[in-house]
Coordinates of C-alpha atoms and ligand atoms in Angstrom, one line a residue:
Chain A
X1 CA -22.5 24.6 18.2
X2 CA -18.8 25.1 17.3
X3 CA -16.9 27.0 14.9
X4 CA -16.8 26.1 10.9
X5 CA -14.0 23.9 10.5
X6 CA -14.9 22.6 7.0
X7 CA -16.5 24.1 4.2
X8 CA -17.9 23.5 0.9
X9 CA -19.5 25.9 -1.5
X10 CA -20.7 25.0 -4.7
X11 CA -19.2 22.2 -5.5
X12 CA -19.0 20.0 -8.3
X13 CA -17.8 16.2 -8.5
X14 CA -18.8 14.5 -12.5
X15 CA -17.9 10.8 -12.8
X16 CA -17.7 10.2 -17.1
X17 CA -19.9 13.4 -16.8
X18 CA -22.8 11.9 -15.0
X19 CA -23.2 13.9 -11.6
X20 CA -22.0 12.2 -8.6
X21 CA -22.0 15.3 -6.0
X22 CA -24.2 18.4 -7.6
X23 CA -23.9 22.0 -5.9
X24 CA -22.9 21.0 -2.6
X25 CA -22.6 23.8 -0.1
X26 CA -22.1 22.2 3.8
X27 CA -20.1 23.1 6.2
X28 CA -19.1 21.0 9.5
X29 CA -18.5 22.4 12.9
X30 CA -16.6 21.7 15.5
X31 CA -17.7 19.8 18.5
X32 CA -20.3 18.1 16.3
X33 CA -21.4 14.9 15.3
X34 CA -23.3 15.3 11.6
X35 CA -24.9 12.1 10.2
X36 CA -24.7 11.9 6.4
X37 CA -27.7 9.5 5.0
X38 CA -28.4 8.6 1.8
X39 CA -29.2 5.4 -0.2
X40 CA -26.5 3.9 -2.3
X41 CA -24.5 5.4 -5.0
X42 CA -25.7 9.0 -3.3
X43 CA -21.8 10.3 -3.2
X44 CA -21.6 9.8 0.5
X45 CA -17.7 8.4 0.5
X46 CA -17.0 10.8 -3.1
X47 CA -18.5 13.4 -0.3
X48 CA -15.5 12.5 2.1
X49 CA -13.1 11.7 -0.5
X50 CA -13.1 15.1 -1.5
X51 CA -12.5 16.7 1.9
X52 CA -9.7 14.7 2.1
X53 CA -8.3 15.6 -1.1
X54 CA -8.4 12.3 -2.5
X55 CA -10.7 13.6 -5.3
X56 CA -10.2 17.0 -7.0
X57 CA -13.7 18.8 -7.3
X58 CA -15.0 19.4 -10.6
X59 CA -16.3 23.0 -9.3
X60 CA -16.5 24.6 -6.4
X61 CA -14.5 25.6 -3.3
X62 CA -14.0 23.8 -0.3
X63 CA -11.3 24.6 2.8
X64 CA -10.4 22.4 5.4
X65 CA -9.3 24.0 8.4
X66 CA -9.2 27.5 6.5
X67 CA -6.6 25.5 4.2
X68 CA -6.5 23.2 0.9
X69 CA -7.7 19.7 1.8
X70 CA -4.1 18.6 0.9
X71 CA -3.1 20.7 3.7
X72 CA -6.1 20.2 5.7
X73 CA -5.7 16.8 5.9
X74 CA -3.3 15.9 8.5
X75 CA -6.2 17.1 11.1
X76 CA -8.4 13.9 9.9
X77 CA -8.9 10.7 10.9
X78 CA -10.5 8.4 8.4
X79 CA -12.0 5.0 8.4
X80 CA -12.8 4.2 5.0
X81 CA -16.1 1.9 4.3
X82 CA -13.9 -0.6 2.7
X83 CA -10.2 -1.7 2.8
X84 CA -8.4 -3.4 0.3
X85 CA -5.2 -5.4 1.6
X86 CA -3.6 -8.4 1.3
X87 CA -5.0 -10.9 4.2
X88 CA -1.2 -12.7 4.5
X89 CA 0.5 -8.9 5.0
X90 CA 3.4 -9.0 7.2
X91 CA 1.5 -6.8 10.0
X92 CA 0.5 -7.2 13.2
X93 CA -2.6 -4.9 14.7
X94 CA -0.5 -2.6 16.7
X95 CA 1.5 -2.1 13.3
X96 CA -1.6 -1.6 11.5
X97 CA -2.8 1.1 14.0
X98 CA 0.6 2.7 14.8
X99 CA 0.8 3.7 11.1
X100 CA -2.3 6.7 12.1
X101 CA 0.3 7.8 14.0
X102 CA 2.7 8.7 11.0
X103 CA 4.5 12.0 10.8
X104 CA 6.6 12.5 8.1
X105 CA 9.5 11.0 6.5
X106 CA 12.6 10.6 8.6
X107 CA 10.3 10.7 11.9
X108 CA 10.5 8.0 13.9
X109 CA 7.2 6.7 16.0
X110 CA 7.7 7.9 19.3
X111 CA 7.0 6.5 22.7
X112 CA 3.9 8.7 23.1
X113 CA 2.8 7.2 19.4
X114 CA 3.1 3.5 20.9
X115 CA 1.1 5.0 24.1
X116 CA -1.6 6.2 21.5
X117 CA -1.6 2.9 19.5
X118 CA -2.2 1.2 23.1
X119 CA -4.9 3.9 24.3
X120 CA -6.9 3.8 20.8
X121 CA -6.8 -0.1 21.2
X122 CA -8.8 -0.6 24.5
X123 CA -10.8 1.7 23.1
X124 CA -12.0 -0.6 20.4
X125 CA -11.7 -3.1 22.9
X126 CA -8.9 -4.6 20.7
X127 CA -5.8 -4.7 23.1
X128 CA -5.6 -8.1 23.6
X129 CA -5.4 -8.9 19.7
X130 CA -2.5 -6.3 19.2
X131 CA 0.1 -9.2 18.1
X132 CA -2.7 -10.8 16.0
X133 CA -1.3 -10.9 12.5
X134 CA -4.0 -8.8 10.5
X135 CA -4.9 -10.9 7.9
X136 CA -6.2 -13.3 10.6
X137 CA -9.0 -11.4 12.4
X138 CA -12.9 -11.6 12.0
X139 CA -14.7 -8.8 9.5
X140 CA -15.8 -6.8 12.9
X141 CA -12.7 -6.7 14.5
X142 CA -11.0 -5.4 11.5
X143 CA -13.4 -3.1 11.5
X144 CA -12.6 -2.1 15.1
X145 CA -8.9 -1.5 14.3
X146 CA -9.5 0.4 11.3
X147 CA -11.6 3.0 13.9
X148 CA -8.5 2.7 16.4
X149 CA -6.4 3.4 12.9
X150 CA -8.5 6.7 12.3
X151 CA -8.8 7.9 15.8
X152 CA -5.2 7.3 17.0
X153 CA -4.0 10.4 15.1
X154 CA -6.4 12.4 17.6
X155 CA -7.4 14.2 14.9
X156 CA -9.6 17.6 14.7
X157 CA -12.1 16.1 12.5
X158 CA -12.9 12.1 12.2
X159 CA -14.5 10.8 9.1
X160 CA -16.1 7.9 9.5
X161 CA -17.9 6.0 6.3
X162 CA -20.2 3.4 7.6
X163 CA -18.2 2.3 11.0
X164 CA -20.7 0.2 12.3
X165 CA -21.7 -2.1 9.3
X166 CA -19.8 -5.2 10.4
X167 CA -20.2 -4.1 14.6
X168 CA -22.2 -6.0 16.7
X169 CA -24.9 -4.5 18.5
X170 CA -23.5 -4.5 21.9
X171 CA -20.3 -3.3 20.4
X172 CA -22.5 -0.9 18.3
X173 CA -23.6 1.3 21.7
X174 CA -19.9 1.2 23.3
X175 CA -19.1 2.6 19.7
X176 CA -21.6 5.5 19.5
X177 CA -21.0 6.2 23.7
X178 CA -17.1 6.2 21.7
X179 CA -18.5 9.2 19.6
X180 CA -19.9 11.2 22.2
X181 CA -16.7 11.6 24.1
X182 CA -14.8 12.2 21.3
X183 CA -17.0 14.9 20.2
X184 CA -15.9 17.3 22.8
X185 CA -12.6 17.6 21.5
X186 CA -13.4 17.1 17.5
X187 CA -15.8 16.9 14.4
X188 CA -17.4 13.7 13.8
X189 CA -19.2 13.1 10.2
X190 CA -20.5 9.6 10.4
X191 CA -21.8 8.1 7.2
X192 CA -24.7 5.2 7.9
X193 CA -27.9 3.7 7.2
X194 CA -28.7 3.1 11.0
X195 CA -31.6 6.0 11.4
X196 CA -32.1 4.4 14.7
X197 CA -28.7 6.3 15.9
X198 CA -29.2 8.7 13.7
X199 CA -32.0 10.1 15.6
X200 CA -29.9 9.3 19.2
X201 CA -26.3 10.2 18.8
X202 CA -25.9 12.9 16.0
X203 CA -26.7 16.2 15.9
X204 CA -27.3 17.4 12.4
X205 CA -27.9 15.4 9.9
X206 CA -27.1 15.6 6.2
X207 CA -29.4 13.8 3.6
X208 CA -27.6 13.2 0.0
X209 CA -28.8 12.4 -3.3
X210 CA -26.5 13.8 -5.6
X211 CA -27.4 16.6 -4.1
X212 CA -27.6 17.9 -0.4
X213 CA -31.5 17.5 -0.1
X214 CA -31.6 18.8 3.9
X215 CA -28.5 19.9 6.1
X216 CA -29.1 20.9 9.7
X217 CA -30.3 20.1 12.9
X218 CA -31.2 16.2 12.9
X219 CA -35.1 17.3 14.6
X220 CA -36.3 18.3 11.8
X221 CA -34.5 16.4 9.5
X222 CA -35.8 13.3 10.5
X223 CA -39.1 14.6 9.9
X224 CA -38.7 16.2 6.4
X225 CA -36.4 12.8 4.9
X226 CA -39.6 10.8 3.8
X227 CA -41.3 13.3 2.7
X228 CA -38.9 15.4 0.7
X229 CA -35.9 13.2 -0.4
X230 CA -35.6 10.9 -2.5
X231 CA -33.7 9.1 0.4
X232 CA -34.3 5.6 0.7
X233 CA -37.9 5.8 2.4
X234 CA -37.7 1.2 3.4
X235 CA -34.3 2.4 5.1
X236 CA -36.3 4.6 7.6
X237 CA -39.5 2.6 8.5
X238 CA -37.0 -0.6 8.8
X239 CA -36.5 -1.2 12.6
X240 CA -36.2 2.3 13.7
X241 CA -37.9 3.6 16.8
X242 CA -41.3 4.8 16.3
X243 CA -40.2 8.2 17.6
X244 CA -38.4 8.7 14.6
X245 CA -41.0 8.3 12.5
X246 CA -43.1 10.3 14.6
X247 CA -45.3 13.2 12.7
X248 CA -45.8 11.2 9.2
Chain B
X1 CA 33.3 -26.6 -0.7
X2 CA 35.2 -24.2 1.1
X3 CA 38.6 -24.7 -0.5
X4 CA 36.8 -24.4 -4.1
X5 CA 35.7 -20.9 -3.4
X6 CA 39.0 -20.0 -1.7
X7 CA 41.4 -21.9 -4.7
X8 CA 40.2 -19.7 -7.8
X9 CA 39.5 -16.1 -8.1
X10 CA 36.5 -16.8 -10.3
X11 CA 34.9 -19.0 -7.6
X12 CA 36.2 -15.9 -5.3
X13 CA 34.0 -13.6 -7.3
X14 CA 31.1 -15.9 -8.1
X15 CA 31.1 -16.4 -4.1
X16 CA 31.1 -12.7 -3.5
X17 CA 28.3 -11.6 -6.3
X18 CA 26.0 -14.8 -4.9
X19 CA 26.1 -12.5 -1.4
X20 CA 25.6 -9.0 -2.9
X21 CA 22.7 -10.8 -5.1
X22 CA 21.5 -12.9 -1.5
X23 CA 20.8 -9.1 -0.3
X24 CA 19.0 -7.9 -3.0
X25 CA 16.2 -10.9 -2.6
X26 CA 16.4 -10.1 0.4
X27 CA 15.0 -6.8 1.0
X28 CA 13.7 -5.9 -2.4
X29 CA 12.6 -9.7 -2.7
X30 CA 10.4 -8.9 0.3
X31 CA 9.0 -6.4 -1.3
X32 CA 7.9 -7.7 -4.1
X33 CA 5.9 -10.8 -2.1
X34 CA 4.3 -8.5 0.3
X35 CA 3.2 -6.3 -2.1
X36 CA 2.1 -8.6 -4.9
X37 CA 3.9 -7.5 -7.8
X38 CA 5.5 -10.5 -8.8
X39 CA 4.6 -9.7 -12.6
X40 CA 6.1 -6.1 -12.4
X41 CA 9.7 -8.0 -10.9
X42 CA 9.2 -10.3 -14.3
X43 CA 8.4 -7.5 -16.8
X44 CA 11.5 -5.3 -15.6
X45 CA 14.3 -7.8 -16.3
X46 CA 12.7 -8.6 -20.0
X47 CA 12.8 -4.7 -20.5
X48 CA 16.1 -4.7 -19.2
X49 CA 17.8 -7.0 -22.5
X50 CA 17.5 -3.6 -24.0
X51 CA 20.0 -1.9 -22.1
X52 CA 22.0 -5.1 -22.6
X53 CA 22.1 -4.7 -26.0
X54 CA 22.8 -1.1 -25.8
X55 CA 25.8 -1.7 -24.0
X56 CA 26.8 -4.0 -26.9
X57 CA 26.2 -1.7 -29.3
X58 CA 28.0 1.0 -28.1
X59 CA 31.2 -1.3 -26.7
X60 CA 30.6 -0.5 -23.0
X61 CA 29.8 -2.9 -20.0
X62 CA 26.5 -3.9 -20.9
X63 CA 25.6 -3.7 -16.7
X64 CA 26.5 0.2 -16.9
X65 CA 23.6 0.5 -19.8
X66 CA 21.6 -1.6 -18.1
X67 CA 21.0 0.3 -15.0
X68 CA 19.3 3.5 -16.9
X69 CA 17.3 1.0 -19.3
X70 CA 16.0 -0.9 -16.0
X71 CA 15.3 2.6 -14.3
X72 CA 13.6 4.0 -17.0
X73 CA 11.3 0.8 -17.9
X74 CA 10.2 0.5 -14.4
X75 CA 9.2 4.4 -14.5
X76 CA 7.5 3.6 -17.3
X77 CA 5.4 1.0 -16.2
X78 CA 4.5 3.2 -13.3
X79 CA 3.8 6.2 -15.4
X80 CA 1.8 4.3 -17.6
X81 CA -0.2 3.3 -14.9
X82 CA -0.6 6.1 -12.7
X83 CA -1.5 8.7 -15.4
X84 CA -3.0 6.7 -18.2
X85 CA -5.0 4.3 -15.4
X86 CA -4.0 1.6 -17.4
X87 CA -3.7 -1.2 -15.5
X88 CA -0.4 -2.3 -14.0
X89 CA 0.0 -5.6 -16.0
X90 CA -1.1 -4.2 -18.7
X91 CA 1.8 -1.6 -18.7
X92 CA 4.0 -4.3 -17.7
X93 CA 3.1 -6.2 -20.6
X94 CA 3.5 -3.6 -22.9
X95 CA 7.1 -2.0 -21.7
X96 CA 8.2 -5.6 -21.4
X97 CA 7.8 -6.4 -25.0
X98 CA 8.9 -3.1 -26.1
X99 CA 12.0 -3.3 -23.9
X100 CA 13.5 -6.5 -25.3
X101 CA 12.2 -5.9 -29.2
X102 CA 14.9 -2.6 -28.7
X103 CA 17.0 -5.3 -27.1
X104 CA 16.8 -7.1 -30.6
X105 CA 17.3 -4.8 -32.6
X106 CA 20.5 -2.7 -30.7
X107 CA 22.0 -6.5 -31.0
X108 CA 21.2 -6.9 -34.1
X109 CA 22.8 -3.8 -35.2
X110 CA 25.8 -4.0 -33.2
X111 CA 26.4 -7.8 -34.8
X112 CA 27.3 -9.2 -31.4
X113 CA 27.3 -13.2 -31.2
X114 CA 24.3 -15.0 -29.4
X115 CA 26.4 -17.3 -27.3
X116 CA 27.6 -14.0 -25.7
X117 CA 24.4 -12.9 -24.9
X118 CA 23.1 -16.3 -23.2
X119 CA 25.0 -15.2 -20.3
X120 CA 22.7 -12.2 -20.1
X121 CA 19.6 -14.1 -20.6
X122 CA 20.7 -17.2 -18.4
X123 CA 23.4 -15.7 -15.8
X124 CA 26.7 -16.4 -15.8
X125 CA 28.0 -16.0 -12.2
X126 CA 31.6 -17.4 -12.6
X127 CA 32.5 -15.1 -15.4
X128 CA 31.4 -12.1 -12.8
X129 CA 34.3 -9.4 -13.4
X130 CA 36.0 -7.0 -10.5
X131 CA 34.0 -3.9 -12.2
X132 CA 30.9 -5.5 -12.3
X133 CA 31.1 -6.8 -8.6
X134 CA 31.7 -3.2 -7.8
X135 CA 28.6 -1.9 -9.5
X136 CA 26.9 -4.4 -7.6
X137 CA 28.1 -3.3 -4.7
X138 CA 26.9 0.5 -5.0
X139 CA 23.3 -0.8 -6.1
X140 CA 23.2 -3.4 -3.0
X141 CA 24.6 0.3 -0.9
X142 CA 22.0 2.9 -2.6
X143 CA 19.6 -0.1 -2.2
X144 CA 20.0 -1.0 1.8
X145 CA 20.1 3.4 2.5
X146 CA 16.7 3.9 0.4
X147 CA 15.4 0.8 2.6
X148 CA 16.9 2.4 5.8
X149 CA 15.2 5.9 5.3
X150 CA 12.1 5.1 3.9
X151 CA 11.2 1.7 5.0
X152 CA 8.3 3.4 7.5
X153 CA 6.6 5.0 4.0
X154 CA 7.3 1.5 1.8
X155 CA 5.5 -0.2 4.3
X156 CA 2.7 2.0 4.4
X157 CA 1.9 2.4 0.9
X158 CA 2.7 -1.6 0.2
X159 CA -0.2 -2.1 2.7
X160 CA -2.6 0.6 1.7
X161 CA -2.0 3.3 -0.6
X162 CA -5.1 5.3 0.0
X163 CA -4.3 5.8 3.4
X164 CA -0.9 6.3 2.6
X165 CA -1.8 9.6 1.1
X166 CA -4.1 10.4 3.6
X167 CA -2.0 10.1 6.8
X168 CA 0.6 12.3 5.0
X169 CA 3.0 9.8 2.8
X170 CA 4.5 11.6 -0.4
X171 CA 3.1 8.0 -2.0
X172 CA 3.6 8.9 -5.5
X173 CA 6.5 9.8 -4.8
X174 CA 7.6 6.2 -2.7
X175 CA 5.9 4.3 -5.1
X176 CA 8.5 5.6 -8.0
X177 CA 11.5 5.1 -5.5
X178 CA 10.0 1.8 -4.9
X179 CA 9.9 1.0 -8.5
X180 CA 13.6 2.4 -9.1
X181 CA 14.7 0.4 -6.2
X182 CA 13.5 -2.8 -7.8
X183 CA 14.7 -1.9 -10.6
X184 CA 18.3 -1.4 -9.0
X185 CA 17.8 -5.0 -7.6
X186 CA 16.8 -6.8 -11.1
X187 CA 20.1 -5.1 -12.3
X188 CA 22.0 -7.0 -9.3
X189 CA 20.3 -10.1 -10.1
X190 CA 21.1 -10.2 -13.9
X191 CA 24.5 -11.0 -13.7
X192 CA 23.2 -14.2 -11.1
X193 CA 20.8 -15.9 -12.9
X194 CA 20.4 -14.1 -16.3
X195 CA 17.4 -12.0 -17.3
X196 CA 14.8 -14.9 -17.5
X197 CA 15.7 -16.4 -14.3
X198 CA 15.7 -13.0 -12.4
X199 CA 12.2 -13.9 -10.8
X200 CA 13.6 -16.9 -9.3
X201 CA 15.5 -14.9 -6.9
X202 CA 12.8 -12.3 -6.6
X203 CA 10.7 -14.4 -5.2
X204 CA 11.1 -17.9 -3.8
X205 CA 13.6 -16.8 -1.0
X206 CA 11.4 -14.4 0.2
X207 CA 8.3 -16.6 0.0
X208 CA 10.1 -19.2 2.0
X209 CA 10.8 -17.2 4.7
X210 CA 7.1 -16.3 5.1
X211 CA 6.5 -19.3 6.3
X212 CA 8.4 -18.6 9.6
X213 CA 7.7 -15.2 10.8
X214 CA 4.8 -12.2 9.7
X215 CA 7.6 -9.8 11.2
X216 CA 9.3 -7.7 8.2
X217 CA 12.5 -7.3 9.5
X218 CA 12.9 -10.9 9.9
X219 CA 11.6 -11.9 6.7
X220 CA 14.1 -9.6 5.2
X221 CA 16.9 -11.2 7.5
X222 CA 15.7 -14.8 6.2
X223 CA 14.7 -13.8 3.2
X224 CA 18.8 -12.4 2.6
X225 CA 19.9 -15.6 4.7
X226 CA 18.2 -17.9 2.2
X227 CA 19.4 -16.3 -0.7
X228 CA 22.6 -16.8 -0.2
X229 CA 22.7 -19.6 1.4
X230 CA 21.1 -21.4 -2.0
X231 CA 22.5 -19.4 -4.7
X232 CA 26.0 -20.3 -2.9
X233 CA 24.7 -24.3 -3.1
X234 CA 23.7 -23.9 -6.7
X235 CA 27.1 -22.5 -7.6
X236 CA 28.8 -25.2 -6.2
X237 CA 26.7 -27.7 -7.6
X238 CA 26.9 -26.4 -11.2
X239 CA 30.8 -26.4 -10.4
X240 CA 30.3 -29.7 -9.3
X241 CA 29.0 -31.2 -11.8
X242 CA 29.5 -28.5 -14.4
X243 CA 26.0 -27.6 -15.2
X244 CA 24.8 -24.0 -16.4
X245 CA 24.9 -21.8 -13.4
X246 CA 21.9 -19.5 -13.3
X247 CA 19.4 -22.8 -14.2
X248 CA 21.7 -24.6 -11.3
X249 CA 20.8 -21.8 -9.1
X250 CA 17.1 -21.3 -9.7
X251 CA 16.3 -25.4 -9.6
X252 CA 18.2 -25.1 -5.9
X253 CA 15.6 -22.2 -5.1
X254 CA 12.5 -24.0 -6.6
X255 CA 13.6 -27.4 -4.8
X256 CA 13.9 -25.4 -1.4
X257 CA 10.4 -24.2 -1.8
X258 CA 9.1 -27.1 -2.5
X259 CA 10.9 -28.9 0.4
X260 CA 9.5 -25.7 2.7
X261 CA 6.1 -26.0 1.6
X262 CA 5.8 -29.7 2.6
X263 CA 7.9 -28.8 6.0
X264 CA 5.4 -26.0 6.9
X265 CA 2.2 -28.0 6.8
Ligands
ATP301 N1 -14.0 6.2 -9.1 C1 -15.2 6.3 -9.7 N2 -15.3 6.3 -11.0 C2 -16.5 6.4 -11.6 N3 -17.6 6.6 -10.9 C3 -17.6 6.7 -9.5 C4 -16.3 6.5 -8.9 N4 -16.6 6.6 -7.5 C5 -17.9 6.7 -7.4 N5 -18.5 6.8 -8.6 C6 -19.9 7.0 -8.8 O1 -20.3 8.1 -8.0 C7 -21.5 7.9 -7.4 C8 -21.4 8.0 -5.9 O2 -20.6 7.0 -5.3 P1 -20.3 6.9 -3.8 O3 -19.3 5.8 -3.6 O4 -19.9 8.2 -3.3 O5 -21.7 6.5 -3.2 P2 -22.1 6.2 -1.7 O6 -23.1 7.2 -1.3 O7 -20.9 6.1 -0.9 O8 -22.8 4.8 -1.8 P3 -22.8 3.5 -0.8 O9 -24.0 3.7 0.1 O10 -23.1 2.4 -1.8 O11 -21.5 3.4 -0.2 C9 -22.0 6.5 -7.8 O12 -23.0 6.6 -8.8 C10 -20.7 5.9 -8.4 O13 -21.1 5.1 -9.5
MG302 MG1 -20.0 4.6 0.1

């Protein structure tokens, strides 16, 4: 496995001090894809929010890229799970997407930026929707430009929470085949509640409750969820190969 | 029509402050209907009558007192939302009242007349002076430069301000210029259609023009086109038949959007 690219030791997140995130010490590598499960209200997206720098931790340390996540951040690409806009917005897709490509103030986007926004788009399979106004698209393909919005920056680390919840299934695999190849030139975390790829496309696996119940490789994760965590045990036996539940 | 506006100066003036106002819904019109914060372009202006009143009471151009107040109250709103996480129109609410009790009270001290101030409240485009269309003309200037610089960051952080912040945008930072932009623009707009009427302009020329492109250039190039274009018509038909100018104005723009909205179907 790759180098540390992120870590987090000991860290703290209170909400009106109840515990959202409770002495979390991960780290994510390069070259990797790590799953992060957990059932709701587990502080998966407070989890991401806070290596962005979106959310100061309460305690703790963490360093993105050996720098603050303010810093840090201009390495990541996020999809957030939702996205809050206003459906009539004066945008079109490839103005949605070429706004991953941002720079700083005073910079122009370039020709190569336009190139990216093109490149990113067939690989959603979105290209031929790029003058679709963006209020005007269906819940998956919105999705799907949201993913081309995160990956465009070709960033060192992706962050994606819960890509594939509006994706259809044949979509879903082009997706996760996506995620492999991008893998060899970045970090993936990928927040979901689909064990089933879980147990085929990541390669270490998280488990959250509040706290980090297991962090490592996804073999014996899988294994150790039901029986350990107080992840959510209907969310593992629902519609996931029997391999995964192998050994329980 | 033409002769009208080329016989007196006043009609000169009135002509000339209907353009530099025509720019201001455009491009800081637009902003305020993309971005939904039609109540925050309402709230300013009423905030706004206590600069006015300042200006009375210390026997200065009530437009050059104006600007800070306008400034300030929209700060304010956004300060009161940001760090206190009170909502927006909550702030709004509050800064508005507060803004035009001050306004009250400076008048009230300074023992100016009300029928001077209805020309505040309601516009009062023909009595437009030289000085005033000057001062217009730097805040329609500072306006269109802040637009030209940072128009890449407004967009981004009108759409979504999470992201914003994420990809890199200073957003605070454009939110607050934003806010003192619009700000700049209500102050244009005052001297139009009066303090009450100011959301007229804000944002029925802008709406209109949504209905013919999703592009944001264009709709601030007919967004501008159709502001001037009817606040020139309502001036001439309040001259016409000598009716209060600012109410002239605004019924041109609300009859336009009605026309538009049955057009567009
Ligand atoms: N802005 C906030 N203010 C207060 N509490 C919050 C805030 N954001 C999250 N929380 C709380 O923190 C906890 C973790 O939330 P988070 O959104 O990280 O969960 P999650 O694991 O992403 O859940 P889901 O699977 O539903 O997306 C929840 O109990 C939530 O109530
Ligand atoms: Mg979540």
């Amino acid at each position: 496995m790759g180098r540390e690219i992120v870590s987090l030791k000991d860290l703290y997140v209170y909400f009106n001090n109840t515990v959202s995130l409770g002495d979390i010490n991960l780290s994510i590598k390069q070259n990797t894809i790590l799953g992060i499960i957990g059932p709701n209200g587990g502080g998966k997206t407070t989890l991401l929010r806070v290596i962005l720098g979106l959310i100061k931790p309460d305690k703790g340390e963490i360093r993105v890229f050996g720098k603050t996540p303010e810093e840090g951040r201009k390495f990541i690409g996020y999809l957030p799970q939702y996205t809050i806009f206003d459906h009539s917005f004066p945008l079109n897709v490839f103005e949605v997407v070429l706004m991953g490509r941002y720079r700083g103030i005073f910079k122009d986007y370039s020709k190569e930026d336009k190139a990216a926004v093109i490149n990113a788009l067939k690989t959603v399979s979105m290209l031929e929707f790029k003058d679709r106004q963006i209020g005007r698209l269906s819940g998956g393909q919105l999705q799907r430009v949201f993913i081309a919005r995160a990956i465009v920056r070709e960033p060192k680390l992706l962050l994606l929470d819960e890509p594939t919840a509006s994706i259809d299934p044949e979509m879903q695999s082009a997706f996760y085949d996506m995620l492999l190849k991008l893998k060899e030139k970045m970090a993936v975390v990928l927040i979901t509640h689909d064990v089933g790829a879980v147990s085929v496309y990541v390669d270490e696996i998280a488990c959250l409750n509040r706290r980090l119940f297991y962090h490592g490789p996804k073999e014996e994760g899988l294994e150790k969820i039901e029986e350990m965590y107080r992840c959510p045990i209907d969310l593992i036996s629902h519609g996931v190969p029997h391999r995964v539940l192998r050994g329980h | 029509m033409i002769e009208l506006f080329l016989k007196y100066e006043f009609m000169r003036n009135a002509l000339i402050a209907a353009v530099l106002a025509g720019v201001t819904c455009g491009i800081i019109g637009t902003y305020v209907v993309i971005k939904r914060i039609v109540f925050l372009s309402g709230g300013i202006p009423h905030a706004t009558f206590g600069g006015i009143g300042l200006g009375y009471l210390l026997g200065i151009n009530p437009i050059l007192t104006a600007i800070p107040f306008s400034v300030l109250s929209a700060f304010t709103i956004g300060a009161i939302h940001k760090k206190a996480k009170v909502n927006e129109d909550t702030a709004i609410g509050i800064v508005w009242a507060v803004g035009m009790a001050l306004g009250v009270i400076f008048i009230g001290l300074s023992h100016t007349p009300a029928s001077d101030l209805i020309g505040y409240l309601f516009g009062d485009i023909q009595t437009v002076q030289g000085s005033t269309l000057f001062m217009m003309l730097i805040l329609d200037i500072i306006i269109l430069i802040s637009v030209f610089l940072f128009h890449r960051e407004f967009l981004i952080v009108a759409f979504d301000e999470e992201f914003s912040t994420v990809v890199g945008v200073p957003s605070k930072s454009m939110y607050f210029l934003l806010l003192g932009l619009i700000a700049l623009g209500v102050v244009v707009l005052i001297k139009a259609v009066g303090i009450i009427l100011v959301i007229a302009l804000l944002t029925i020329p802008a709406t209109i023009s949504r209905k013919f492109t999703s592009d944001i250039k264009k709709l601030m190039f007919i967004s501008t086109f159709a502001g001037v274009t009817l606040t020139i018509i309502g001036l001439w038909l309040s001259y016409l038949f000598d009716l209060a100018s600012g109410a002239t104005i605004v019924l041109v723009l609300g009859i336009a959007f009605v026309i538009f909205s049955f057009l567009s179907r």
